[in-house]
Coordinates of C-alpha atoms in Angstrom, one line a residue:
M264 CA -12.5 -12.9 -28.2
T265 CA -11.2 -9.8 -26.6
A266 CA -7.3 -9.7 -26.2
L267 CA -6.0 -9.3 -23.1
P268 CA -4.2 -6.5 -21.6
D269 CA -0.4 -6.3 -21.4
F270 CA 0.2 -6.0 -17.3
R271 CA 3.8 -5.2 -18.5
T272 CA 3.0 -1.9 -19.4
P273 CA 3.7 1.1 -17.0
R274 CA 0.1 1.8 -17.3
W275 CA -0.7 -1.6 -15.6
A276 CA 2.2 -0.9 -13.2
A277 CA 0.0 2.1 -12.0
L278 CA -3.2 0.3 -11.9
S279 CA -1.7 -2.4 -9.9
A280 CA -0.2 0.0 -7.4
L281 CA -3.9 0.7 -7.0
L282 CA -5.6 -2.4 -6.9
T283 CA -3.3 -4.6 -5.2
T284 CA -2.7 -2.0 -2.0
S285 CA -6.5 -1.6 -1.9
V286 CA -6.4 -5.7 -1.7
L287 CA -4.4 -5.1 1.6
L288 CA -4.3 -3.9 4.8
T289 CA -1.3 -1.7 5.4
A290 CA 1.6 3.8 8.2
C291 CA 4.5 6.2 10.7
G292 CA 4.6 5.6 14.2
S293 CA 2.3 2.7 15.8
S294 CA -0.6 3.1 18.4
G295 CA -2.5 0.4 20.4
E296 CA -4.0 -0.3 23.5
G297 CA -1.4 -1.6 25.9
A298 CA 1.0 -2.7 23.2
D299 CA 4.1 -3.6 24.6
S300 CA 7.0 -1.0 24.3
G301 CA 10.0 -3.5 24.5
S302 CA 10.8 -3.3 28.4
G303 CA 13.0 -6.0 29.5
R304 CA 15.9 -7.7 28.4
A305 CA 15.4 -9.4 24.5
K306 CA 16.1 -13.2 24.9
S307 CA 16.8 -15.6 22.0
G308 CA 14.6 -18.8 20.9
G309 CA 10.8 -19.8 20.5
T310 CA 8.3 -19.7 17.7
L311 CA 6.1 -16.7 16.7
T312 CA 2.7 -17.7 15.2
F313 CA 0.8 -15.6 13.1
A314 CA -2.7 -16.0 12.0
V315 CA -3.4 -14.4 8.7
G316 CA -6.4 -14.2 6.7
S317 CA -5.5 -15.0 3.2
D318 CA -2.7 -16.4 1.0
A319 CA -1.6 -14.6 -1.9
G320 CA -0.3 -18.2 -3.6
C321 CA 3.0 -16.6 -4.2
V322 CA 6.4 -16.4 -1.9
D323 CA 8.2 -13.9 -3.9
P324 CA 8.4 -10.9 -2.3
Q325 CA 9.2 -8.6 -5.6
Q326 CA 6.0 -10.2 -6.7
V327 CA 3.8 -10.3 -3.7
A328 CA 1.2 -7.4 -3.0
S329 CA -1.2 -8.6 -0.2
N330 CA -0.4 -7.5 3.5
E331 CA -1.3 -10.8 4.4
T332 CA 1.8 -12.6 2.7
I333 CA 3.6 -9.5 2.6
Y334 CA 4.1 -10.2 6.8
S335 CA 6.0 -13.4 6.0
V336 CA 7.9 -13.0 3.2
R337 CA 9.1 -9.7 3.7
Q338 CA 11.4 -11.3 6.3
I339 CA 13.3 -13.0 3.8
V340 CA 14.9 -10.1 2.1
D341 CA 16.4 -6.8 2.9
S342 CA 16.3 -3.6 0.8
L343 CA 18.9 -1.1 -0.3
T344 CA 17.3 1.7 1.8
D345 CA 14.9 1.3 4.8
Q346 CA 12.4 4.4 5.7
D347 CA 12.1 5.6 9.1
P348 CA 8.4 5.5 10.1
E349 CA 8.4 8.3 12.5
T350 CA 9.9 10.8 10.0
G351 CA 9.8 9.0 6.7
K352 CA 13.4 9.6 6.4
I353 CA 15.5 7.2 4.0
V354 CA 18.0 5.3 6.2
P355 CA 20.8 2.9 5.2
W356 CA 20.1 -1.1 5.2
L357 CA 22.1 -3.1 2.2
A358 CA 23.6 0.3 1.0
K359 CA 25.6 2.3 3.4
S360 CA 25.9 5.6 1.3
W361 CA 24.0 6.9 -2.0
D362 CA 24.2 9.6 -4.1
V363 CA 21.5 11.3 -6.2
S364 CA 22.0 14.0 -9.1
S365 CA 20.6 17.1 -8.8
D366 CA 17.9 16.5 -11.5
A367 CA 16.7 13.2 -9.8
T368 CA 17.8 11.1 -12.8
T369 CA 20.5 9.3 -11.7
F370 CA 21.2 7.1 -8.1
T371 CA 24.7 5.5 -7.4
F372 CA 24.4 3.1 -4.4
H373 CA 27.6 2.2 -2.2
L374 CA 26.9 -1.5 -0.8
R375 CA 27.7 -3.0 2.4
S376 CA 30.7 -5.4 2.3
G377 CA 30.2 -8.9 3.9
V378 CA 26.4 -9.3 3.2
T379 CA 25.8 -13.0 1.9
F380 CA 22.8 -14.5 0.6
S381 CA 21.3 -18.0 2.4
D382 CA 22.9 -19.7 -0.5
R383 CA 26.5 -18.3 0.8
S384 CA 26.5 -16.2 -2.6
K385 CA 27.6 -12.3 -2.0
L386 CA 25.6 -9.2 -2.5
T387 CA 27.4 -7.4 -5.1
A388 CA 26.6 -4.1 -7.5
Q389 CA 26.1 -7.0 -10.0
V390 CA 23.2 -9.0 -8.2
V391 CA 21.3 -5.5 -7.8
K392 CA 21.8 -4.9 -11.6
D393 CA 20.4 -8.8 -12.0
N394 CA 17.6 -7.8 -9.7
F395 CA 16.5 -4.4 -11.6
D396 CA 16.9 -5.9 -15.0
A397 CA 14.7 -8.9 -14.2
V398 CA 11.7 -6.6 -12.7
P399 CA 10.3 -6.1 -16.1
K400 CA 10.1 -9.8 -16.8
L401 CA 7.8 -10.4 -13.5
G402 CA 4.3 -9.7 -15.7
V403 CA 1.0 -8.5 -13.5
L404 CA 2.4 -10.1 -10.3
G405 CA 5.6 -7.9 -10.5
A406 CA 3.9 -4.4 -11.5
L407 CA 4.1 -2.7 -8.0
A408 CA 8.0 -3.1 -8.7
E409 CA 8.0 -2.5 -12.2
G410 CA 6.3 0.6 -11.6
Y411 CA 8.9 1.8 -9.1
L412 CA 11.6 1.3 -12.4
S413 CA 9.1 2.6 -14.7
G414 CA 11.3 4.4 -16.9
V415 CA 14.7 3.4 -15.9
K416 CA 17.4 3.9 -18.8
S417 CA 20.1 1.5 -17.0
T418 CA 21.7 0.0 -14.3
T419 CA 25.7 0.3 -14.4
V420 CA 28.0 -1.6 -11.9
I421 CA 30.4 0.8 -11.6
D422 CA 32.8 -1.5 -9.7
P423 CA 31.9 -4.5 -7.2
L424 CA 30.0 -2.5 -4.5
T425 CA 28.9 0.1 -6.4
V426 CA 25.9 0.5 -8.9
K427 CA 24.2 3.1 -10.6
V428 CA 20.8 3.4 -11.6
A429 CA 19.7 5.9 -14.1
F430 CA 16.4 7.1 -15.7
K431 CA 15.0 8.9 -18.8
Q432 CA 13.1 11.5 -16.7
P433 CA 13.4 12.7 -13.3
N434 CA 12.5 10.2 -10.7
A435 CA 12.4 11.9 -7.0
Q436 CA 10.5 8.5 -5.9
F437 CA 13.1 5.7 -6.8
L438 CA 14.9 6.4 -3.2
Q439 CA 11.9 6.0 -1.1
A440 CA 10.9 2.9 -4.0
T441 CA 14.3 1.2 -2.9
S442 CA 13.0 0.7 0.7
T443 CA 10.3 -1.4 -0.2
H444 CA 9.6 -5.1 -0.3
S445 CA 8.7 -4.8 -3.8
L446 CA 12.6 -4.1 -4.6
G447 CA 13.8 -6.7 -1.9
I448 CA 17.4 -7.7 -3.4
E449 CA 17.4 -11.8 -4.0
S450 CA 20.1 -13.9 -5.3
S451 CA 21.2 -13.9 -8.7
A452 CA 20.0 -17.5 -9.2
S453 CA 16.4 -16.4 -7.9
V454 CA 16.1 -13.7 -10.3
K455 CA 17.2 -16.3 -13.0
K456 CA 14.1 -18.3 -12.4
T457 CA 11.0 -17.8 -13.9
P458 CA 8.0 -15.7 -12.0
Q459 CA 6.3 -19.2 -11.4
Q460 CA 9.2 -20.9 -10.1
R461 CA 9.9 -17.8 -7.7
C462 CA 6.3 -17.9 -6.7
S463 CA 5.8 -21.5 -6.1
D464 CA 9.2 -22.5 -4.6
G465 CA 10.6 -19.0 -3.0
V466 CA 13.6 -17.0 -3.4
V467 CA 17.0 -17.1 -2.0
G468 CA 17.6 -13.9 -0.3
S469 CA 19.9 -12.1 2.6
G470 CA 17.3 -11.4 4.9
P471 CA 17.0 -12.2 8.8
F472 CA 15.1 -15.5 8.0
V473 CA 14.8 -18.0 5.4
L474 CA 11.8 -19.7 3.8
K475 CA 11.4 -23.6 5.3
Q476 CA 8.0 -24.6 4.0
Y477 CA 5.3 -23.6 1.9
V478 CA 1.7 -24.8 1.6
Q479 CA -0.4 -22.9 -0.4
N480 CA -3.3 -21.5 1.4
Q481 CA -2.6 -23.3 4.7
S482 CA 1.3 -22.0 6.0
I483 CA 4.4 -20.3 5.4
A484 CA 7.2 -21.0 7.9
L485 CA 10.3 -19.3 8.2
A486 CA 13.6 -20.0 10.4
R487 CA 16.5 -17.6 11.7
R488 CA 19.2 -17.1 9.3
T489 CA 22.4 -18.4 10.7
G490 CA 25.3 -15.4 10.7
Y491 CA 22.8 -12.5 10.0
A492 CA 24.7 -9.2 10.9
W493 CA 23.8 -6.3 8.0
G494 CA 19.9 -5.4 9.3
S495 CA 18.6 -2.0 8.8
S496 CA 20.3 0.9 10.6
L497 CA 16.7 1.5 12.6
W498 CA 17.0 -2.0 14.1
S499 CA 17.7 -2.3 17.6
N500 CA 19.5 -5.7 17.6
K501 CA 22.3 -5.6 15.2
G502 CA 22.9 -9.5 15.3
E503 CA 20.9 -12.8 14.1
A504 CA 17.1 -12.2 14.7
Y505 CA 15.7 -13.2 18.2
L506 CA 13.1 -15.6 17.1
D507 CA 14.0 -19.2 16.2
K508 CA 10.9 -19.9 13.8
L509 CA 8.1 -17.9 12.3
V510 CA 5.4 -19.8 11.4
F511 CA 2.1 -18.1 9.2
K512 CA -1.0 -19.9 9.5
V513 CA -3.9 -19.0 6.8
V514 CA -7.4 -18.6 9.0
P515 CA -9.9 -17.1 6.7
E516 CA -12.6 -16.5 9.5
A517 CA -12.0 -13.4 11.5
G518 CA -13.7 -14.8 14.4
V519 CA -11.5 -18.0 14.3
R520 CA -8.5 -15.9 14.2
A521 CA -9.4 -14.1 17.4
G522 CA -10.5 -17.3 19.1
S523 CA -7.2 -18.6 18.4
L524 CA -5.3 -15.6 19.9
Q525 CA -7.5 -15.6 23.0
S526 CA -6.8 -19.4 23.7
G527 CA -3.1 -19.4 22.8
Q528 CA -3.0 -21.5 20.0
V529 CA -1.5 -18.4 18.2
D530 CA 0.8 -15.4 19.1
A531 CA -0.3 -12.7 16.9
I532 CA -3.4 -12.3 14.1
S533 CA -3.9 -9.8 11.2
S534 CA -7.1 -8.0 10.6
V535 CA -8.9 -7.5 13.7
G536 CA -12.2 -5.9 13.1
K537 CA -14.5 -4.3 14.7
A538 CA -16.7 -7.1 16.2
N539 CA -13.9 -8.5 17.8
E540 CA -12.4 -5.8 19.6
A541 CA -14.3 -6.2 22.8
A542 CA -13.5 -9.7 23.5
L543 CA -9.8 -9.3 22.7
R544 CA -9.1 -6.1 24.9
G545 CA -10.4 -8.3 27.7
S546 CA -7.6 -11.0 27.4
Q547 CA -3.8 -10.8 27.3
V548 CA -3.8 -9.1 24.0
A549 CA -2.5 -5.7 23.0
L550 CA -4.2 -4.0 19.5
Q551 CA -1.9 -2.5 17.6
R552 CA -2.7 -0.5 14.8
R553 CA -1.4 2.3 12.5
A554 CA -3.0 4.2 9.4
N555 CA -1.8 3.1 6.0
P556 CA 0.1 5.8 3.9
G557 CA -1.0 7.0 0.4
V558 CA -4.4 7.6 -1.2
V559 CA -7.0 7.0 1.6
F560 CA -10.2 4.5 1.0
G561 CA -12.6 6.6 -1.4
L562 CA -14.7 7.0 -4.7
A563 CA -12.5 7.0 -7.6
F564 CA -14.7 8.8 -10.4
N565 CA -14.3 8.2 -13.8
N566 CA -14.4 12.0 -14.5
S567 CA -15.0 11.5 -18.1
R568 CA -18.9 10.3 -17.4
P569 CA -21.6 12.8 -18.2
A570 CA -22.9 13.5 -15.0
L571 CA -19.5 13.3 -13.3
K572 CA -17.9 15.8 -15.6
D573 CA -19.5 18.5 -13.6
A574 CA -17.2 19.5 -10.9
R575 CA -20.6 20.4 -9.0
V576 CA -21.7 17.1 -9.1
R577 CA -18.5 15.4 -7.8
Q578 CA -18.0 18.1 -5.0
A579 CA -21.9 17.7 -4.2
I580 CA -20.7 14.2 -3.5
L581 CA -17.9 15.0 -1.2
Y582 CA -20.2 16.9 1.1
A583 CA -23.0 14.6 1.0
I584 CA -20.9 11.6 2.4
D585 CA -20.7 11.5 6.3
R586 CA -16.8 10.4 7.3
R587 CA -17.0 10.0 10.7
Q588 CA -20.1 8.2 10.7
I589 CA -18.5 5.6 8.1
A590 CA -15.3 5.4 10.1
D591 CA -17.2 5.0 13.6
T592 CA -19.8 2.3 12.2
V593 CA -17.9 0.2 10.2
F594 CA -14.2 0.4 10.9
P595 CA -12.1 -0.8 13.8
T596 CA -11.7 1.4 16.5
G597 CA -9.4 4.6 15.8
T598 CA -9.7 4.7 11.8
R599 CA -9.8 8.3 11.1
A600 CA -12.4 9.8 8.6
A601 CA -10.2 11.2 5.4
T602 CA -8.7 14.9 5.8
S603 CA -7.3 14.8 2.5
V604 CA -6.5 12.5 -0.4
L605 CA -3.6 11.3 1.3
A606 CA -3.6 9.7 4.9
H607 CA -2.3 11.7 7.9
T608 CA 1.0 9.2 7.7
T609 CA 2.1 10.1 4.5
P610 CA 5.2 12.4 4.2
D611 CA 4.4 15.8 2.9
Y612 CA 0.6 14.9 3.8
T613 CA -1.6 18.2 3.8
S614 CA -4.8 18.6 6.2
L615 CA -7.6 20.1 4.1
A616 CA -10.3 18.6 6.6
S617 CA -12.2 21.9 6.0
N618 CA -12.9 20.8 2.4
L619 CA -14.2 17.5 3.6
T620 CA -17.1 18.3 6.3
F621 CA -20.5 16.8 5.8
D622 CA -22.8 19.4 4.8
A623 CA -26.0 17.6 3.1
A624 CA -27.4 21.1 2.7
K625 CA -24.6 22.3 0.6
A626 CA -24.6 19.3 -1.4
K627 CA -28.5 19.7 -2.4
S628 CA -27.3 23.3 -3.1
L629 CA -24.8 22.2 -5.5
L630 CA -27.3 19.6 -7.4
D631 CA -29.5 22.3 -7.8
Q632 CA -27.1 24.6 -9.3
A633 CA -26.1 22.2 -11.7
G634 CA -29.6 21.7 -12.9
W635 CA -30.7 17.9 -11.2
K636 CA -34.0 18.3 -10.0
S637 CA -35.6 16.1 -7.2
G638 CA -38.3 14.1 -8.2
S639 CA -41.4 12.3 -6.7
D640 CA -39.3 9.5 -5.5
G641 CA -36.8 11.7 -4.0
I642 CA -34.1 11.0 -6.8
R643 CA -32.9 13.9 -8.7
A644 CA -33.3 14.4 -12.8
K645 CA -32.8 16.1 -15.9
G646 CA -35.6 15.8 -18.0
S647 CA -35.7 11.8 -18.2
R648 CA -32.2 11.2 -17.2
K649 CA -32.1 10.1 -13.5
L650 CA -29.0 11.2 -11.6
S651 CA -27.7 7.3 -10.6
L652 CA -24.1 6.6 -9.7
T653 CA -23.0 2.7 -10.2
I654 CA -19.9 2.3 -7.5
N655 CA -17.8 -0.9 -8.7
W656 CA -16.1 -2.6 -5.8
I657 CA -14.5 -5.7 -5.0
P658 CA -14.9 -8.4 -1.5
N659 CA -11.3 -8.2 -0.8
A660 CA -11.9 -6.7 2.9
A661 CA -15.0 -7.4 5.1
T662 CA -15.4 -3.4 5.8
N663 CA -16.0 -2.6 1.7
Q664 CA -19.6 -3.5 1.3
P665 CA -21.0 -2.1 4.9
A666 CA -18.9 1.1 3.5
L667 CA -20.6 1.5 0.7
E668 CA -24.1 0.8 1.9
L669 CA -23.9 3.8 4.3
I670 CA -22.5 6.0 0.9
Q671 CA -25.5 4.5 -0.5
Q672 CA -27.9 5.5 1.9
Q673 CA -25.8 9.0 2.4
L674 CA -26.1 10.0 -1.2
K675 CA -30.0 8.8 -1.8
S676 CA -30.4 11.5 1.0
V677 CA -29.5 13.8 -1.1
G678 CA -31.2 12.7 -4.5
I679 CA -28.3 10.7 -5.7
D680 CA -29.4 6.7 -6.9
V681 CA -26.0 4.7 -6.0
V682 CA -25.8 1.0 -7.6
L683 CA -23.6 -1.2 -5.7
K684 CA -21.9 -3.8 -8.2
Q685 CA -19.7 -6.5 -6.8
L686 CA -16.8 -7.6 -9.2
P687 CA -14.6 -10.6 -8.8
V688 CA -11.0 -9.3 -7.7
T689 CA -9.6 -10.1 -11.2
Q690 CA -12.0 -8.0 -13.0
L691 CA -11.6 -4.8 -11.6
A692 CA -8.4 -3.9 -13.3
P693 CA -9.7 -4.7 -17.0
T694 CA -12.9 -2.7 -16.1
L695 CA -10.7 0.5 -14.9
Q696 CA -8.7 0.1 -18.1
S697 CA -11.9 0.1 -20.3
G698 CA -13.3 3.3 -18.5
D699 CA -16.9 1.6 -18.5
Y700 CA -17.6 2.5 -14.6
D701 CA -19.0 5.5 -12.9
A702 CA -16.8 5.0 -10.0
A703 CA -14.7 2.3 -7.7
W704 CA -14.1 1.9 -4.1
S705 CA -10.7 2.0 -3.7
N706 CA -7.4 2.7 -1.7
V707 CA -3.4 2.8 -2.7
T708 CA -1.0 2.1 -0.1
R709 CA 2.9 3.6 -0.3
A710 CA 4.8 5.9 2.0
D711 CA 5.8 8.5 -0.6
P712 CA 3.4 11.3 -1.8
D713 CA 4.4 10.5 -6.0
I714 CA 1.5 7.7 -5.6
L715 CA -0.8 11.1 -6.4
R716 CA 1.4 10.9 -9.5
S717 CA 0.6 7.1 -10.3
S718 CA -3.2 7.7 -9.7
F719 CA -3.7 10.9 -11.0
S720 CA -1.4 12.2 -13.6
T721 CA -3.1 12.2 -16.9
Q722 CA 0.4 11.9 -18.5
L723 CA 0.5 8.1 -16.9
A724 CA -2.3 5.8 -17.0
N725 CA -4.9 8.2 -15.9
F726 CA -7.7 5.6 -15.5
Y727 CA -10.0 8.2 -13.5
R728 CA -9.6 9.7 -16.6
V729 CA -8.9 13.3 -15.0
P730 CA -9.1 16.2 -17.5
A731 CA -5.4 17.6 -18.2
G732 CA -5.0 20.9 -16.3
E733 CA -2.4 22.4 -13.4
L734 CA -2.7 19.2 -11.4
D735 CA -0.3 17.4 -14.0
A736 CA 2.4 20.2 -13.5
A737 CA 2.4 20.0 -9.8
L738 CA 2.6 16.2 -9.8
S739 CA 5.7 16.1 -12.7
A740 CA 7.4 19.0 -10.8
Q741 CA 7.1 16.9 -7.4
A742 CA 8.7 14.1 -9.1
A743 CA 11.3 15.9 -10.3
T744 CA 12.8 17.8 -7.7
T745 CA 15.4 16.8 -4.6
D746 CA 14.5 19.8 -2.9
T747 CA 12.6 18.5 0.0
A748 CA 11.0 22.0 0.8
K749 CA 10.0 22.7 -2.5
R750 CA 8.6 18.9 -3.3
K751 CA 6.2 19.2 -0.1
Q752 CA 4.8 22.5 -1.3
L753 CA 4.0 21.2 -4.6
V754 CA 2.6 17.9 -3.0
A755 CA 0.5 20.3 -1.1
Q756 CA -0.9 21.9 -4.3
A757 CA -1.7 18.6 -5.7
Q758 CA -3.8 17.2 -3.0
E759 CA -5.6 20.8 -3.0
S760 CA -6.0 20.6 -6.6
I761 CA -7.7 16.8 -6.1
V762 CA -9.8 17.9 -3.4
Q763 CA -11.1 21.2 -4.5
N764 CA -11.6 19.8 -7.7
A765 CA -13.5 16.6 -6.1
Y766 CA -11.2 14.2 -8.6
Y767 CA -11.6 11.7 -6.2
A768 CA -13.8 11.5 -3.0
P769 CA -11.6 10.9 -0.1
V770 CA -13.5 8.7 3.0
V771 CA -11.7 7.0 5.4
E772 CA -7.9 6.2 6.1
L773 CA -7.3 2.6 5.7
Q774 CA -6.1 1.3 9.2
T775 CA -3.9 -2.2 9.9
Q776 CA -4.9 -3.2 13.5
L777 CA -3.3 -6.4 14.6
G778 CA -4.2 -8.2 17.7
V779 CA -0.7 -9.4 19.6
S780 CA -0.4 -11.4 22.5
K781 CA 1.2 -9.6 25.3
K782 CA 4.1 -12.0 25.8
V783 CA 5.7 -11.1 22.1
H784 CA 7.6 -7.9 22.6
D785 CA 8.5 -5.4 19.8
L786 CA 6.5 -6.4 17.2
D787 CA 6.6 -3.1 15.1
F788 CA 5.3 -1.6 12.0
D789 CA 7.5 -0.2 9.0
A790 CA 6.8 3.0 7.2
S791 CA 4.1 1.3 5.0
S792 CA 2.4 -0.6 8.0
R793 CA 3.6 -3.9 7.4
I794 CA 5.8 -5.3 10.1
Q795 CA 9.3 -6.2 10.8
L796 CA 9.9 -9.4 12.9
H797 CA 13.7 -8.9 13.1
D798 CA 13.8 -7.3 16.7
T799 CA 10.7 -9.1 18.0
W800 CA 11.2 -11.8 20.8
I801 CA 9.0 -13.6 22.8
G802 CA 9.3 -13.9 27.0

């Protein structure tokens, strides 16, 4: 019997970031068709009913990675910091200020006073320490949080409202990590429970809403937190949330969700697909959309495979893919064709559109140069070996299969045979770790460019089997500098290296599209294209 991998290792933390966010739909600035701008005076009261497509089976924010569940559990916890979706700047929340050492190894947070959890316990430096010390014990479901704390040396209480987090190596990404739901702060009593208890029973947070009921695969109900007065500095409302209640109903069928919104049975829905856009546009509904930051949807190559070791083959695949056709045919309106390995909503994104043009003739020329000759069936070969590529994918989004079927057709037209292999969601991670694959369809959502290091550094998990080289230097250096201009330059170098060497084939930016009743106001995206409901009201 094969031994199961250790899900608590940094390798698995990096892989979970890749996998969990590709399961989800999740970006800087929002757009929409008739989206409400918050005109009129906000008023308190009412229940917002939100239909989502799935349930992660867990209501602990530190363990949940699926957006469909993050939408609800994010409202339970506050974070040390927040991130401005327009600028990417990190701003105060539970921490009123912080100090970062010049070598980015030490982060000292000065906490707000007067913050309490819904069990009436107080926020202190010890609570933050308890949270960060407990993260490594979460196991596979908490691998996102563990990844953000990978390499931590110690978390130290300096005084009741001051906590210092020290890392073994420079870790510039950590400040942004403290703005995520994965490092949302929970009460000390909650973090002492087992991960399983936290998943099934929920946690106590300091957030603007509290969990009232969870029925797995059916619904999550939240109620407004009385006395809440320590929201993010980005929020316009400085007191309690406006809404009395939030109800998240699990409705797997996209058409049923759309129909429920049109009929007024629900107030908002997740994951609006292309097929339902026209019907919703004709009703009292706004379509709100935002591109996910992080690594775009694309083909993650196993760069150690015999055919894929040749950069000319990988580059030919990049030229053979018609990104605009895929975006327009399969994905929701407004979806952008990839112009870099990072989405345009990611801080320090650099446009490399000229390197990602569709050029079938160039693709064929590169394959000719690499010695792959076209056969009688149109598929190229070297001797008796066919140029064949198996792409692994998981059925976690309705767009996956049709997008890959188009890619299959496009690559066949230049002589590459593509086999699509569907895997259960639970099997993709072990497959990538084993290295027994050619390519995988994936994306990774994070509003920080350090996601490139997690995904492509040969010094970390290196699931894509990227060869060691100059890319490593750029990725390590950007993680070690607090100089924003220098970091931007290094991140640009990393993007250029990944695209020019075709270590990954960017295809489209994942876009979150919500349907929201026009009676709902100020339902906003955060920097990671999830939602924040503290300022939301109905009227």
